[in-house]
Short mmCIF file of C-alpha atoms in Angstrom, two decimals:
data_model
loop_
_atom_site.label_atom_id
_atom_site.label_comp_id
_atom_site.label_asym_id
_atom_site.label_seq_id
_atom_site.Cartn_x
_atom_site.Cartn_y
_atom_site.Cartn_z
CA MET R 79 0.00 0.02 0.00
CA GLN R 80 1.49 3.32 -1.05
CA ARG R 81 1.97 5.85 1.74
CA ARG R 82 0.13 9.09 1.27
CA VAL R 83 2.30 12.17 1.63
CA ASN R 84 1.07 15.55 2.89
CA PRO R 85 1.33 17.84 -0.13
CA GLY R 86 2.55 20.66 2.10
CA PHE R 87 5.78 18.74 2.77
CA VAL R 88 6.52 17.42 -0.68
CA LYS R 89 10.25 17.52 -1.36
CA GLN R 90 11.15 20.21 -3.86
CA HIS R 91 13.34 19.48 -6.86
CA PRO R 92 16.75 21.16 -6.76
CA GLY R 93 15.70 24.17 -8.77
CA ALA R 94 12.43 24.83 -6.96
CA PRO R 95 12.15 28.59 -6.14
CA GLU R 96 9.60 28.17 -3.29
CA LYS R 97 11.60 26.54 -0.55
CA GLY R 98 9.39 24.81 2.03
CA VAL R 99 6.18 25.35 0.10
CA SER R 100 5.02 22.94 -2.58
CA ASP R 101 2.96 23.79 -5.62
CA ALA R 102 0.36 21.36 -4.35
CA LEU R 103 -0.02 23.35 -1.11
CA LEU R 104 -0.42 26.58 -2.99
CA ARG R 105 -3.09 24.96 -5.23
CA GLN R 106 -4.90 23.80 -2.09
CA ALA R 107 -4.79 27.37 -0.73
CA ASN R 108 -6.23 28.59 -4.00
CA LYS R 109 -9.18 26.26 -3.60
CA SER R 110 -9.83 26.80 0.13
CA GLY R 111 -8.87 30.46 0.61
CA GLN R 112 -6.62 29.49 3.55
CA LEU R 113 -2.87 28.88 3.84
CA ASN R 114 -1.07 27.58 6.95
CA LEU R 115 2.73 27.85 6.92
CA SER R 116 3.20 27.54 10.70
CA HIS R 117 6.52 26.42 12.17
CA ARG R 118 8.39 25.75 8.96
CA GLY R 119 11.62 27.61 9.83
CA LEU R 120 11.00 30.14 7.06
CA GLY R 121 13.39 33.11 6.92
CA GLN R 122 11.19 34.80 4.35
CA VAL R 123 7.77 34.24 2.83
CA PRO R 124 8.11 32.59 -0.60
CA PRO R 125 7.03 35.07 -3.33
CA GLY R 126 4.50 32.56 -4.66
CA VAL R 127 2.46 33.02 -1.47
CA TRP R 128 1.70 36.66 -2.26
CA ARG R 129 0.67 35.67 -5.79
CA VAL R 130 -1.43 32.67 -4.88
CA ASN R 131 -4.50 34.35 -6.36
CA GLN R 132 -2.71 35.55 -9.46
CA PRO R 133 -2.92 33.58 -12.75
CA PRO R 134 0.25 31.65 -13.56
CA PRO R 135 2.51 33.19 -16.27
CA THR R 136 1.45 30.54 -18.76
CA ALA R 137 -2.16 30.62 -17.81
CA SER R 138 -4.86 29.95 -20.38
CA VAL R 139 -8.58 29.40 -20.24
CA SER R 140 -9.62 25.95 -21.37
CA PHE R 141 -12.70 24.07 -20.31
CA GLU R 142 -10.74 20.83 -20.85
CA ALA R 143 -8.14 21.83 -18.28
CA ARG R 144 -7.59 19.65 -15.24
CA ASP R 145 -8.98 20.75 -11.92
CA GLU R 146 -5.61 21.99 -10.63
CA GLU R 147 -5.17 24.13 -13.74
CA ARG R 148 -8.61 25.85 -13.52
CA TRP R 149 -7.04 28.86 -11.75
CA TRP R 150 -10.00 31.12 -12.45
CA GLU R 151 -12.25 29.04 -10.14
CA GLY R 152 -9.95 29.67 -7.14
CA LYS R 153 -10.98 31.46 -3.94
CA GLU R 154 -9.23 34.60 -2.81
CA LEU R 155 -6.96 34.05 0.16
CA VAL R 156 -8.70 35.16 3.33
CA LYS R 157 -6.61 33.50 6.03
CA LEU R 158 -2.80 33.41 6.16
CA LEU R 159 -1.01 31.78 9.11
CA LEU R 160 2.74 32.29 9.46
CA PRO R 161 3.52 31.82 13.19
CA GLY R 162 6.60 30.07 14.58
CA ASN R 163 9.01 30.97 11.79
CA ARG R 164 12.13 33.20 11.56
CA LEU R 165 10.65 36.05 9.55
CA ARG R 166 12.36 39.40 9.95
CA GLU R 167 10.16 41.24 7.46
CA LEU R 168 7.10 40.92 5.32
CA SER R 169 7.13 41.90 1.64
CA GLU R 170 5.23 44.91 0.32
CA ASP R 171 3.60 42.31 -1.97
CA ILE R 172 1.24 41.60 0.87
CA GLY R 173 -0.92 44.22 -0.80
CA LEU R 174 -1.71 41.60 -3.48
CA LEU R 175 -3.96 39.86 -0.93
CA PRO R 176 -6.69 42.48 -0.40
CA ALA R 177 -9.28 39.91 0.71
CA LEU R 178 -7.29 38.82 3.78
CA THR R 179 -9.39 38.80 6.95
CA VAL R 180 -6.92 37.00 9.26
CA LEU R 181 -3.15 37.52 9.31
CA ASP R 182 -1.24 35.71 12.06
CA VAL R 183 2.55 36.19 12.24
CA HIS R 184 3.12 35.68 15.95
CA ASP R 185 6.39 34.23 17.25
CA ASN R 186 8.72 35.59 14.58
CA LEU R 187 11.51 38.21 14.47
CA LEU R 188 9.65 41.12 12.88
CA THR R 189 10.99 44.61 13.66
CA ALA R 190 8.64 46.46 11.32
CA LEU R 191 5.65 45.99 9.05
CA PRO R 192 5.28 46.85 5.37
CA ARG R 193 3.42 50.00 4.47
CA ALA R 194 1.19 47.97 2.20
CA ILE R 195 -0.43 46.37 5.23
CA GLY R 196 -2.68 49.44 5.25
CA GLU R 197 -4.22 48.17 1.99
CA LEU R 198 -5.74 45.11 3.69
CA VAL R 199 -9.13 46.80 4.14
CA CYS R 200 -10.92 43.53 4.92
CA LEU R 201 -8.55 42.47 7.72
CA THR R 202 -10.43 41.77 10.99
CA ARG R 203 -7.76 39.96 13.02
CA LEU R 204 -4.06 40.84 13.13
CA VAL R 205 -1.81 38.83 15.46
CA LEU R 206 1.67 40.29 15.95
CA SER R 207 2.51 38.79 19.36
CA HIS R 208 6.04 37.64 20.26
CA ASN R 209 8.01 39.75 17.80
CA GLN R 210 10.47 42.64 18.11
CA LEU R 211 8.31 45.59 17.16
CA ALA R 212 9.44 48.83 18.76
CA ALA R 213 6.70 50.95 17.23
CA LEU R 214 3.26 50.49 15.72
CA GLN R 215 3.06 51.94 12.21
CA GLU R 216 0.20 54.25 11.47
CA GLU R 217 -0.73 52.12 8.47
CA VAL R 218 -2.11 49.56 10.91
CA CYS R 219 -4.33 52.28 12.39
CA ALA R 220 -5.88 52.74 8.94
CA LEU R 221 -7.47 49.31 8.86
CA PRO R 222 -11.20 50.06 8.96
CA SER R 223 -12.45 46.52 9.63
CA LEU R 224 -9.90 45.49 12.29
CA ARG R 225 -11.61 44.02 15.36
CA CYS R 226 -8.72 42.20 17.03
CA LEU R 227 -5.19 43.55 17.40
CA ARG R 228 -2.68 41.55 19.44
CA LEU R 229 0.67 43.22 20.14
CA ASP R 230 1.70 41.45 23.34
CA TYR R 231 5.35 40.46 23.92
CA ASN R 232 7.00 43.10 21.76
CA LEU R 233 9.24 46.14 22.50
CA LEU R 234 6.67 48.91 22.20
CA THR R 235 7.39 52.12 24.11
CA VAL R 236 4.64 54.31 22.71
CA LEU R 237 1.43 54.09 20.72
CA PRO R 238 0.46 56.50 17.94
CA PRO R 239 -2.46 58.90 18.51
CA ALA R 240 -3.86 57.53 15.21
CA LEU R 241 -4.96 54.51 17.28
CA GLU R 242 -8.34 56.27 17.62
CA ARG R 243 -8.99 55.54 13.93
CA LEU R 244 -9.53 51.87 14.69
CA SER R 245 -13.24 52.47 15.20
CA ALA R 246 -14.20 48.78 14.82
CA LEU R 247 -11.61 47.48 17.34
CA GLU R 248 -12.99 45.15 20.02
CA GLU R 249 -9.90 43.47 21.41
CA LEU R 250 -6.57 45.14 22.10
CA ASP R 251 -3.70 43.27 23.78
CA LEU R 252 -0.66 45.35 24.71
CA SER R 253 0.70 43.10 27.46
CA HIS R 254 4.41 42.56 28.05
CA ASN R 255 5.79 45.67 26.35
CA ARG R 256 7.63 48.78 27.60
CA LEU R 257 4.77 51.27 27.54
CA ALA R 258 5.09 54.13 30.00
CA SER R 259 1.73 55.65 29.07
CA LEU R 260 -1.38 55.11 26.95
CA PRO R 261 -2.69 57.80 24.56
CA HIS R 262 -5.80 59.68 25.67
CA GLN R 263 -7.27 58.81 22.27
CA LEU R 264 -7.79 55.33 23.73
CA GLY R 265 -11.15 56.57 25.00
CA GLN R 266 -12.35 56.92 21.39
CA LEU R 267 -12.39 53.12 20.94
CA ASP R 268 -15.95 52.87 22.10
CA ARG R 269 -16.45 49.33 20.79
CA LEU R 270 -13.58 47.94 22.82
CA VAL R 271 -14.58 44.87 24.80
CA LEU R 272 -11.17 43.64 25.96
CA LEU R 273 -8.15 45.77 26.94
CA ARG R 274 -4.96 44.15 28.26
CA ALA R 275 -1.90 46.20 29.12
CA SER R 276 -0.35 44.12 31.88
CA ASP R 277 3.39 43.90 32.52
CA ASN R 278 4.33 47.36 31.22
CA CYS R 279 5.71 50.50 32.92
CA LEU R 280 2.39 52.36 33.31
CA SER R 281 2.19 54.84 36.22
CA SER R 282 -1.22 56.15 35.10
CA ILE R 283 -3.94 55.61 32.55
CA PRO R 284 -5.82 58.36 30.77
CA PRO R 285 -9.14 59.42 32.30
CA SER R 286 -10.74 58.84 28.89
CA ALA R 287 -10.42 55.08 29.55
CA GLY R 288 -13.28 55.51 32.00
CA SER R 289 -15.66 56.11 29.11
CA LEU R 290 -15.22 52.74 27.37
CA LYS R 291 -18.85 51.80 27.90
CA ASN R 292 -18.60 48.38 26.21
CA LEU R 293 -15.44 47.23 28.00
CA LYS R 294 -15.87 43.85 29.70
CA GLU R 295 -12.32 42.88 30.64
CA LEU R 296 -9.59 45.22 31.86
CA SER R 297 -6.13 43.88 32.74
CA LEU R 298 -3.50 46.29 34.06
CA SER R 299 -1.54 43.99 36.36
CA LYS R 300 2.21 44.26 36.89
CA ASN R 301 2.55 48.01 36.30
CA LYS R 302 3.36 51.00 38.58
CA LEU R 303 -0.15 52.32 39.11
CA ALA R 304 -0.62 54.21 42.37
CA SER R 305 -4.13 55.45 41.59
CA LEU R 306 -6.76 55.23 38.89
CA PRO R 307 -9.29 57.73 37.54
CA PRO R 308 -12.92 57.08 38.47
CA PHE R 309 -14.58 54.46 36.30
CA LEU R 310 -18.07 55.91 36.10
CA SER R 311 -19.24 54.79 32.65
CA LEU R 312 -17.93 51.23 32.44
CA HIS R 313 -21.41 49.71 32.61
CA SER R 314 -20.40 46.36 31.03
CA LEU R 315 -17.20 45.74 33.04
CA ALA R 316 -17.05 42.12 34.26
CA VAL R 317 -13.38 41.42 35.08
CA VAL R 318 -10.76 43.82 36.41
CA ASP R 319 -7.17 42.70 37.13
CA LEU R 320 -4.99 45.25 38.97
CA ARG R 321 -2.62 42.89 40.76
CA TYR R 322 1.03 43.78 41.33
CA ASN R 323 0.73 47.56 41.37
CA VAL R 324 1.16 50.14 44.14
CA LEU R 325 -2.50 51.02 44.72
CA LYS R 326 -3.42 52.34 48.17
CA GLU R 327 -7.19 52.12 47.86
CA VAL R 328 -9.95 50.25 46.05
CA PRO R 329 -10.63 51.96 42.75
CA HIS R 330 -13.88 53.86 42.23
CA ILE R 331 -16.05 51.69 39.94
CA GLN R 332 -19.66 52.75 39.64
CA PRO R 333 -22.06 51.51 38.58
CA ALA R 334 -20.65 47.99 38.75
CA LEU R 335 -23.75 46.13 37.70
CA GLU R 336 -21.86 43.39 35.80
CA LEU R 337 -18.58 43.26 37.69
CA LYS R 338 -17.92 39.64 38.70
CA GLU R 339 -14.17 39.59 39.40
CA LEU R 340 -11.97 42.21 41.04
CA HIS R 341 -8.30 41.31 41.52
CA LEU R 342 -6.40 43.72 43.78
CA GLY R 343 -3.79 41.40 45.23
CA TYR R 344 -0.12 42.43 45.73
CA ASN R 345 -0.74 46.14 46.21
CA ARG R 346 -0.43 48.54 49.19
CA ILE R 347 -4.05 48.94 50.22
CA GLU R 348 -4.40 49.81 53.88
CA ARG R 349 -8.11 50.64 54.11
CA LEU R 350 -11.24 49.34 52.44
CA SER R 351 -13.75 52.06 51.67
CA GLU R 352 -17.25 51.09 52.68
CA ALA R 353 -18.75 53.36 50.00
CA ARG R 354 -16.73 51.69 47.23
CA LEU R 355 -17.42 48.15 48.43
CA LYS R 356 -21.16 48.58 48.79
CA VAL R 357 -21.71 49.26 45.08
CA LEU R 358 -20.03 46.02 43.99
CA HIS R 359 -23.25 44.04 44.37
CA ALA R 360 -22.62 41.48 41.59
CA LEU R 361 -19.07 40.58 42.72
CA VAL R 362 -18.30 36.83 42.84
CA ILE R 363 -14.48 36.95 43.30
CA LEU R 364 -12.62 39.53 45.35
CA ASP R 365 -8.84 39.14 45.59
CA LEU R 366 -7.19 41.36 48.29
CA ARG R 367 -4.22 39.17 49.19
CA ASP R 368 -0.81 40.59 50.07
CA ASN R 369 -1.85 44.09 51.00
CA LYS R 370 -1.75 46.00 54.33
CA ILE R 371 -5.41 45.85 55.27
CA ALA R 372 -5.95 46.20 59.00
CA SER R 373 -9.73 45.77 59.16
CA VAL R 374 -12.67 44.66 57.05
CA PRO R 375 -15.77 46.87 57.20
CA GLU R 376 -19.24 45.57 57.93
CA ALA R 377 -20.25 46.58 54.40
CA ILE R 378 -18.48 43.47 53.06
CA ALA R 379 -21.57 41.51 54.10
CA GLU R 380 -23.61 43.40 51.52
CA LEU R 381 -21.76 41.51 48.73
CA THR R 382 -24.39 38.76 48.84
CA ASP R 383 -23.16 37.00 45.68
CA LEU R 384 -19.53 36.78 46.77
CA GLU R 385 -18.16 33.24 46.49
CA ARG R 386 -14.43 33.70 46.90
CA LEU R 387 -12.67 36.23 49.17
CA ASP R 388 -8.86 36.14 49.44
CA LEU R 389 -7.43 38.09 52.42
CA THR R 390 -4.14 36.18 52.63
CA ASN R 391 -1.11 38.06 54.05
CA ASN R 392 -2.69 41.25 55.44
CA ASP R 393 -2.68 42.87 58.90
CA LEU R 394 -6.09 41.65 60.07
CA MET R 395 -6.74 41.03 63.77
CA GLY R 396 -10.41 40.13 63.34
CA LEU R 397 -13.40 39.96 61.06
CA PRO R 398 -16.82 41.59 61.34
CA VAL R 399 -19.46 39.22 62.75
CA ALA R 400 -21.78 40.32 59.89
CA MET R 401 -19.69 38.10 57.56
CA GLY R 402 -21.32 35.11 59.21
CA GLY R 403 -24.39 35.77 57.14
CA MET R 404 -22.60 35.55 53.77
CA THR R 405 -24.27 32.31 52.72
CA GLN R 406 -22.79 32.22 49.18
CA LEU R 407 -19.17 32.49 50.40
CA LYS R 408 -17.40 29.20 49.53
CA ALA R 409 -13.72 30.12 49.87
CA LEU R 410 -12.32 32.50 52.50
CA SER R 411 -8.51 32.67 52.63
CA LEU R 412 -7.02 34.12 55.85
CA ASP R 413 -3.47 32.69 56.06
CA GLY R 414 -0.76 35.13 56.98
CA ASN R 415 -2.88 37.32 59.31
CA ALA R 416 -2.35 37.88 63.06
CA LEU R 417 -5.96 37.11 63.95
CA ARG R 418 -6.61 37.56 67.70
CA SER R 419 -10.37 37.20 67.87
CA ILE R 420 -10.55 33.90 65.94
CA ARG R 421 -8.63 30.91 67.19
CA ARG R 422 -6.16 29.40 64.72
CA SER R 423 -7.81 26.00 65.10
CA ILE R 424 -11.05 27.47 63.75
CA VAL R 425 -9.30 29.16 60.82
CA GLN R 426 -7.60 25.84 59.96
CA GLN R 427 -10.98 24.11 59.70
CA GLY R 428 -11.87 26.25 56.72
CA THR R 429 -14.55 28.67 55.48
CA VAL R 430 -17.62 26.91 56.92
CA ALA R 431 -16.14 26.83 60.43
CA VAL R 432 -15.07 30.49 60.34
CA LEU R 433 -18.52 31.64 59.21
CA LYS R 434 -20.22 29.52 61.84
CA TYR R 435 -17.99 31.04 64.49
CA LEU R 436 -18.74 34.53 63.36
CA ARG R 437 -22.45 33.84 63.53
CA SER R 438 -21.99 32.59 67.09
CA ARG R 439 -20.35 35.90 68.02
CA ALA R 440 -23.46 37.88 67.26
CA ILE R 441 -24.85 39.36 70.49
CA PRO R 442 -27.68 37.10 71.70
CA ALA R 443 -30.94 38.40 73.13
CA GLU R 444 -31.21 38.25 76.91
CA PRO R 445 -33.98 35.89 78.22
CA GLU R 446 -37.13 37.63 79.28
CA GLU R 447 -38.36 37.34 82.84
CA HIS R 448 -41.97 36.21 83.25
CA THR R 449 -44.27 36.73 86.25
CA HIS R 450 -47.75 35.20 86.02
CA HIS R 451 -47.24 34.83 82.22
CA THR R 452 -46.57 38.57 81.86
CA THR R 453 -43.32 40.13 80.72
CA LYS R 454 -41.56 42.58 82.95
CA HIS R 455 -40.11 45.54 81.13
CA THR R 456 -37.78 47.97 82.81
CA PRO R 457 -39.42 51.35 82.54
CA LYS R 458 -37.59 53.72 80.28
CA LYS R 459 -36.99 56.14 83.11
CA HIS R 460 -34.85 53.52 84.90
CA GLN R 461 -32.58 52.95 81.83
CA PRO R 462 -29.06 53.99 82.85
CA PRO R 463 -27.95 57.12 81.08
CA PRO R 464 -24.39 57.43 79.80
CA THR R 465 -22.43 58.08 82.96
CA HIS R 466 -19.19 59.23 81.37
CA THR R 467 -18.62 62.45 79.56
CA HIS R 468 -15.00 61.96 78.79
CA SER R 469 -13.23 63.52 75.87
CA ARG R 470 -12.54 60.01 74.79
CA GLU R 471 -15.11 58.15 72.64
CA THR R 472 -17.75 56.64 74.95
CA HIS R 473 -19.57 53.47 73.95
CA VAL R 474 -23.06 52.66 75.22
CA CYS R 475 -25.50 49.92 74.24
CA SER R 476 -28.99 50.39 72.92
CA GLU R 477 -31.60 47.68 73.00
CA GLY R 478 -32.78 46.74 69.52
CA GLU R 479 -35.30 44.09 68.66
CA GLY R 480 -34.35 41.27 71.00
CA GLU R 481 -30.67 42.08 71.21
CA LEU R 482 -28.12 44.58 72.42
CA VAL R 483 -26.71 46.78 69.72
CA LEU R 484 -23.14 47.93 69.99
CA ASN R 485 -22.84 51.44 68.62
CA SER R 486 -19.10 51.57 68.10
CA ALA R 487 -16.20 49.14 67.81
CA SER R 488 -13.51 51.73 68.44
CA ALA R 489 -14.73 53.18 71.77
CA GLN R 490 -12.47 53.47 74.81
CA VAL R 491 -15.24 53.45 77.43
CA LEU R 492 -18.03 50.85 77.55
CA ASP R 493 -20.93 51.06 80.04
CA LEU R 494 -22.92 47.82 80.45
CA ALA R 495 -24.10 48.49 84.00
CA LYS R 496 -27.65 47.58 85.07
CA ARG R 497 -28.36 45.48 81.98
CA ASN R 498 -29.39 42.28 83.84
CA LEU R 499 -26.63 40.42 81.99
CA SER R 500 -25.61 36.91 82.92
CA THR R 501 -22.79 36.83 80.31
CA LEU R 502 -20.84 39.51 78.52
CA PRO R 503 -21.52 40.00 74.81
CA PRO R 504 -18.73 38.32 72.76
CA GLN R 505 -18.22 41.48 70.71
CA VAL R 506 -16.79 43.23 73.77
CA PHE R 507 -13.59 41.28 73.39
CA ASP R 508 -13.05 42.60 69.83
CA MET R 509 -12.71 46.19 71.16
CA SER R 510 -8.97 46.19 71.35
CA GLY R 511 -8.80 49.93 72.28
CA LEU R 512 -11.14 49.63 75.30
CA ALA R 513 -9.76 51.35 78.41
CA GLU R 514 -12.72 51.36 80.81
CA LEU R 515 -15.40 48.70 81.21
CA MET R 516 -18.39 49.00 83.58
CA VAL R 517 -20.40 45.82 84.19
CA GLY R 518 -21.84 46.54 87.67
CA HIS R 519 -25.38 45.70 88.84
CA ASN R 520 -25.67 42.61 86.63
CA ARG R 521 -26.00 38.84 87.24
CA LEU R 522 -22.47 37.87 86.20
CA THR R 523 -20.81 35.02 88.04
CA SER R 524 -17.52 34.97 86.16
CA LEU R 525 -15.45 36.78 83.60
CA PRO R 526 -14.38 34.68 80.56
CA PRO R 527 -10.73 34.12 79.61
CA ALA R 528 -11.19 36.41 76.64
CA ILE R 529 -11.05 39.38 79.03
CA GLY R 530 -7.30 39.02 78.74
CA GLN R 531 -7.49 40.17 75.10
CA LEU R 532 -8.34 43.70 76.23
CA CYS R 533 -4.74 44.80 76.48
CA SER R 534 -5.62 48.50 76.83
CA LEU R 535 -8.06 48.02 79.75
CA THR R 536 -7.15 50.13 82.80
CA VAL R 537 -10.51 50.29 84.65
CA LEU R 538 -12.84 47.35 85.29
CA ASP R 539 -15.94 48.20 87.36
CA VAL R 540 -17.80 45.14 88.78
CA ARG R 541 -19.48 46.82 91.80
CA ARG R 542 -22.57 45.12 93.29
CA VAL R 543 -22.08 42.11 91.06
CA CYS R 544 -19.46 39.87 92.48
CA GLN R 545 -16.16 39.79 94.21
CA LEU R 546 -12.88 38.98 92.56
CA CYS R 547 -11.45 35.72 93.77
CA SER R 548 -7.76 34.98 93.76
CA SER R 549 -6.58 32.69 91.01
CA HIS R 550 -3.32 31.09 90.15
CA THR R 551 -3.73 32.07 86.47
CA HIS R 552 -4.54 35.26 84.71
CA ALA R 553 -6.55 33.47 82.04
CA HIS R 554 -9.83 33.24 83.99
CA THR R 555 -10.98 35.47 86.93
CA GLU R 556 -13.79 34.07 89.07
CA LEU R 557 -16.50 36.32 90.56
CA SER R 558 -19.03 35.64 93.31
CA SER R 559 -22.25 37.59 93.80
CA GLN R 560 -22.44 39.92 96.74
#
């Protein structure tokens, strides 16, 4: 049985002018309108490729001609693939292929493009990745049908203002170049859906980028961005990647109706703005790892669709108990934090255990006292007024519906006297700045070990409750009722 040979690899006779490309392959391209010359070690494109749609020099029209000789029935070349070769230039003869819609020359050695590339008015996809282009010629910006332009992994330092002429552009990849800035004309590309400019030298982006109303994916990771202009018109934005920058705050993105992923890891964020978090209602993934965040605001619990929250390697000492109600949260990463209010053994058990613990820390309602099936309520006039008028922030409790409501987590004075308490609310022990604690006139019989977490406490008032008993440890102080 005779072995069938791929016509694209037919050995050329010694005098063949088209090295690496057989006549049979060119005839196939003439029939299909596509030519794939990937990874052939070509140092230049054989001239016959540019003339694949041209009649041969000895062409004639004969209805008795064989199929391979019926050149007039051929299709114009619309797709030319040349990746993985050693091309240093493309011929100006590329203008002989005006019907091209796809030109892929990635992974070559190109340092420039022919001027004739501007004649490819049907071109919709141009892939120039992994070359050595130091500049983008304005002829490329004259392509009226271009929807995808890939320039990643080149040596670009600047982009021409004529970029705004690419009015049909939907995808622009500028990753892994040497760009120090982006032109303000970028905002004119109002059909842009994807913009990638990661791994450059960007210290800012033009405010006009905030008007790209159709943008769905924005990647600016591995740059030098310290701040960003407000994104107030990016209604379609779904994915934002800002990792490995020097940002100090969460960017202003509003409205964020479609935003599903926000990656802010490896920055210098110290504080999370409640106002900027609350508008991210649709968020599913929030990456905040390797920052300097000291606390998480209660507003995080308003992200009801959040499924993954990464807080690895920050400066957290605790979490808001409201997070216990985040029922959709499936992955919560807390490694690398000096958590004091959550035992390490609980953190090691995973997300479900942490959320359960936070729910347990919510202040429970005190049991009601019944006399002859009637409820005794303390008259309002007997409610203890705030007894301290210090210049320091004073914390008092108000009684909500069935529970005590703590009004501040940063107070220095906390008055829980005359509350008929049998146990102290767990949230008390998260108040690391507390200096004075009044718990007199209650039904306490002991103070829990967690009292030792209040390192700033200087005054503890337990009058008319119990008497401190001596103990051999500082971990647990026993009280007895007077």
